[in-house]
Coordinates of N, CA and C in Angstrom, one line a residue:
M922 N 40.9 -0.1 -35.6 CA 42.4 0.5 -35.2 C 43.3 0.3 -36.0
N923 N 43.9 1.5 -36.1 CA 45.1 1.3 -37.7 C 46.1 0.2 -37.4
E924 N 46.7 -0.4 -38.4 CA 47.6 -0.7 -37.8 C 48.8 -0.3 -38.1
I925 N 49.9 -0.8 -37.0 CA 51.3 -0.2 -37.1 C 51.9 -1.0 -37.8
F926 N 52.6 0.1 -38.9 CA 54.0 0.1 -40.0 C 55.2 -0.3 -39.6
L927 N 56.1 -1.4 -40.1 CA 57.0 -1.6 -39.5 C 57.8 -2.0 -40.9
P928 N 59.2 -1.2 -41.3 CA 59.4 -1.9 -42.4 C 60.1 -3.0 -42.3
V929 N 60.6 -3.8 -43.6 CA 60.8 -5.1 -43.3 C 62.5 -5.0 -42.7
L930 N 62.6 -6.2 -42.0 CA 64.1 -6.4 -41.7 C 65.4 -5.6 -42.6
H931 N 65.5 -6.1 -43.8 CA 66.4 -5.7 -44.5 C 66.5 -4.3 -43.9
S932 N 66.1 -3.0 -44.0 CA 65.6 -2.0 -43.9 C 67.0 -1.8 -42.6
F933 N 66.0 -2.2 -41.4 CA 67.1 -2.3 -40.2 C 68.6 -2.4 -40.5
E934 N 68.7 -3.9 -40.8 CA 69.9 -4.5 -40.9 C 71.0 -3.1 -42.0
N935 N 70.4 -2.2 -42.5 CA 71.2 -1.6 -43.2 C 71.5 -0.3 -42.5
E936 N 71.3 -0.7 -41.2 CA 71.4 0.8 -40.2 C 70.1 1.6 -40.3
N937 N 69.0 1.6 -41.2 CA 68.1 2.9 -41.2 C 67.2 2.9 -40.0
V938 N 67.4 4.1 -39.3 CA 66.5 4.7 -37.9 C 64.9 4.8 -38.7
F939 N 64.0 4.5 -38.4 CA 62.6 4.4 -39.1 C 61.9 4.9 -37.8
T940 N 60.9 5.9 -37.9 CA 60.1 6.8 -36.9 C 59.0 6.6 -37.8
G941 N 57.6 6.2 -36.7 CA 56.3 5.6 -37.6 C 55.4 6.8 -36.3
S942 N 53.7 6.6 -36.5 CA 53.5 6.9 -35.4 C 51.4 6.0 -36.1
C943 N 51.0 6.1 -34.8 CA 49.2 5.6 -35.3 C 48.5 6.2 -34.0
G944 N 47.8 7.3 -34.6 CA 47.4 7.9 -33.9 C 48.0 9.0 -32.9
M945 N 47.9 8.9 -31.8 CA 48.5 10.0 -30.9 C 50.1 9.0 -30.8
L946 N 50.2 8.1 -31.1 CA 51.1 7.4 -30.7 C 52.4 7.2 -31.6
R947 N 53.7 8.1 -31.1 CA 54.6 8.2 -32.1 C 55.9 6.8 -31.4
F948 N 56.8 6.9 -32.3 CA 57.5 5.7 -31.9 C 58.8 6.3 -32.9
K949 N 59.8 5.6 -32.4 CA 61.2 5.7 -33.0 C 62.1 4.1 -32.9
V950 N 62.3 3.3 -34.0 CA 63.1 2.3 -33.9 C 64.8 2.4 -34.6
T951 N 65.5 2.4 -33.7 CA 67.4 2.6 -33.9 C 67.7 1.2 -33.8
P952 N 68.0 0.9 -35.1 CA 68.7 -0.6 -35.1 C 70.3 -0.4 -34.2
A953 N 70.9 -1.6 -33.8 CA 72.2 -1.7 -33.3 C 72.7 -2.7 -34.0
I954 N 73.7 -2.4 -35.0 CA 74.1 -3.8 -36.1 C 75.1 -4.0 -35.9
V955 N 75.3 -5.3 -35.4 CA 76.9 -6.2 -35.4 C 77.2 -6.6 -36.9
K956 N 78.5 -6.5 -36.9 CA 78.9 -7.5 -38.5 C 79.6 -8.3 -38.0
K957 N 79.2 -9.4 -38.9 CA 80.4 -10.9 -38.8 C 81.9 -10.4 -40.1
T958 N 81.2 -10.0 -40.7 CA 82.1 -9.2 -42.1 C 81.8 -8.1 -42.4
P959 N 82.7 -7.3 -43.2 CA 82.1 -5.8 -43.8 C 80.8 -5.6 -44.0
K960 N 80.7 -7.1 -44.7 CA 79.4 -6.7 -45.8 C 78.1 -8.0 -45.0
E961 N 78.2 -9.0 -44.4 CA 77.3 -9.3 -43.4 C 77.2 -9.4 -42.1
V962 N 75.6 -9.1 -42.0 CA 75.0 -8.8 -40.4 C 75.2 -10.3 -39.7
D963 N 75.6 -9.8 -38.1 CA 75.1 -10.8 -37.1 C 73.7 -10.7 -36.6
M964 N 72.9 -11.2 -37.4 CA 71.6 -11.3 -37.3 C 71.4 -12.0 -35.5
E965 N 72.1 -12.4 -34.8 CA 71.8 -13.3 -33.7 C 72.4 -12.0 -32.5
A966 N 73.6 -11.2 -33.3 CA 74.0 -10.4 -31.7 C 73.3 -8.9 -32.2
S967 N 72.6 -8.9 -33.1 CA 72.2 -7.3 -33.2 C 70.6 -7.0 -33.0
S968 N 70.3 -5.9 -32.8 CA 68.8 -6.1 -31.9 C 68.4 -4.1 -32.8
M969 N 67.4 -4.0 -32.4 CA 66.6 -3.0 -32.2 C 66.1 -2.4 -31.0
K970 N 66.4 -0.8 -31.1 CA 65.5 -0.1 -30.0 C 64.5 0.5 -30.4
C971 N 63.5 0.3 -29.6 CA 62.2 0.8 -30.0 C 61.7 1.9 -28.4
E972 N 61.4 3.3 -29.1 CA 61.0 4.1 -28.0 C 59.5 4.6 -28.5
F973 N 59.1 5.0 -27.3 CA 57.7 5.5 -27.8 C 57.1 6.9 -27.2
W974 N 56.4 7.8 -27.6 CA 55.8 9.0 -26.8 C 54.2 9.3 -27.2
H975 N 53.9 9.8 -26.9 CA 51.8 10.4 -27.1 C 52.4 11.8 -27.6
G976 N 51.7 12.1 -28.3 CA 51.3 14.0 -28.5 C 51.9 14.2 -30.0
M977 N 51.9 15.3 -30.4 CA 52.0 16.0 -31.7 C 53.5 15.9 -32.0
F978 N 54.2 16.4 -30.8 CA 55.5 16.6 -31.3 C 56.7 15.4 -31.9
C979 N 58.0 15.9 -32.7 CA 58.9 15.2 -32.7 C 59.4 14.4 -31.7
Y980 N 60.4 13.5 -32.0 CA 61.0 12.4 -31.1 C 62.0 13.9 -30.4
E981 N 62.5 14.8 -31.1 CA 63.4 15.6 -30.1 C 62.8 16.7 -29.2
M982 N 61.5 17.2 -29.5 CA 60.4 18.0 -28.6 C 59.8 16.8 -27.6
S983 N 60.1 15.9 -27.5 CA 59.3 15.0 -26.7 C 59.7 14.5 -25.9
T984 N 59.3 13.7 -24.8 CA 59.3 12.8 -23.4 C 59.5 11.4 -24.1
V985 N 60.1 10.7 -23.9 CA 60.2 9.3 -24.7 C 59.4 8.5 -23.2
E986 N 58.1 7.9 -23.4 CA 57.4 7.4 -22.3 C 57.9 6.2 -21.8
G987 N 58.6 5.3 -22.7 CA 59.0 3.9 -22.6 C 60.1 3.6 -23.5
E988 N 60.7 2.4 -23.6 CA 61.5 1.8 -24.6 C 61.9 0.4 -24.4
Q989 N 62.1 -0.2 -25.7 CA 62.4 -1.8 -25.1 C 63.2 -2.3 -26.5
V990 N 64.0 -3.2 -26.2 CA 65.2 -3.5 -27.2 C 64.6 -4.8 -27.4
F991 N 64.5 -5.5 -28.8 CA 64.1 -6.6 -29.4 C 65.1 -7.0 -30.5
P992 N 65.6 -8.4 -30.5 CA 66.2 -8.8 -31.3 C 66.0 -8.5 -32.8
L993 N 67.2 -8.8 -33.9 CA 66.8 -8.5 -34.9 C 66.5 -9.8 -36.0
S994 N 65.1 -10.0 -35.7 CA 64.5 -11.0 -36.3 C 63.0 -10.9 -37.2
E995 N 62.2 -11.7 -37.3 CA 60.9 -11.8 -37.9 C 60.4 -11.7 -36.3
E996 N 60.7 -12.7 -35.9 CA 60.0 -12.8 -34.7 C 60.0 -11.3 -33.5
G997 N 61.0 -11.1 -33.4 CA 61.5 -9.4 -32.7 C 60.7 -8.3 -33.7
R998 N 60.6 -8.3 -34.6 CA 59.6 -7.4 -35.5 C 58.1 -7.3 -35.1
E999 N 57.7 -8.8 -35.1 CA 56.6 -9.1 -34.7 C 56.4 -8.6 -33.5
N1000 N 57.1 -9.1 -32.2 CA 57.0 -8.5 -30.9 C 56.9 -6.9 -30.9
M1001 N 57.9 -6.7 -31.2 CA 57.8 -5.3 -31.7 C 56.4 -4.6 -31.9
R1002 N 56.0 -5.0 -32.8 CA 54.8 -3.9 -33.1 C 53.4 -4.3 -32.0
K1003 N 53.4 -5.4 -31.3 CA 52.8 -6.4 -30.5 C 52.7 -5.3 -29.5
W1004 N 54.0 -5.1 -29.0 CA 54.0 -4.0 -27.9 C 54.0 -2.8 -28.0
L1005 N 53.9 -2.3 -29.3 CA 53.4 -0.7 -29.6 C 51.8 -0.8 -29.5
E1006 N 51.3 -1.8 -30.0 CA 50.2 -1.6 -30.1 C 49.3 -1.8 -28.8
E1007 N 50.1 -2.1 -27.9 CA 49.5 -2.3 -26.5 C 49.7 -0.8 -25.5
Q1008 N 50.5 0.0 -26.4 CA 51.3 1.0 -26.2 C 50.0 2.3 -26.4
I1009 N 48.7 2.1 -27.5 CA 47.8 2.8 -27.9 C 46.9 3.5 -27.2

């Protein structure tokens, strides 16, 4: 089985949306960032929403099969990867 790639937390801290795939599994991660100051992210209040679907088409042309919200942390990122691996 191929490993699911997820970017480092810093990418999500910068409010970057990420889409990825593994086989026929497709997924989209959208960060919800809360700022402590204009330049500092409140890690405890921020999160990442992960949505998944199966098929050959992009997000806009597909039906999302499931979603889950994870904390913006290394543990949350690893739990997201495990959750996605269960969907393959």
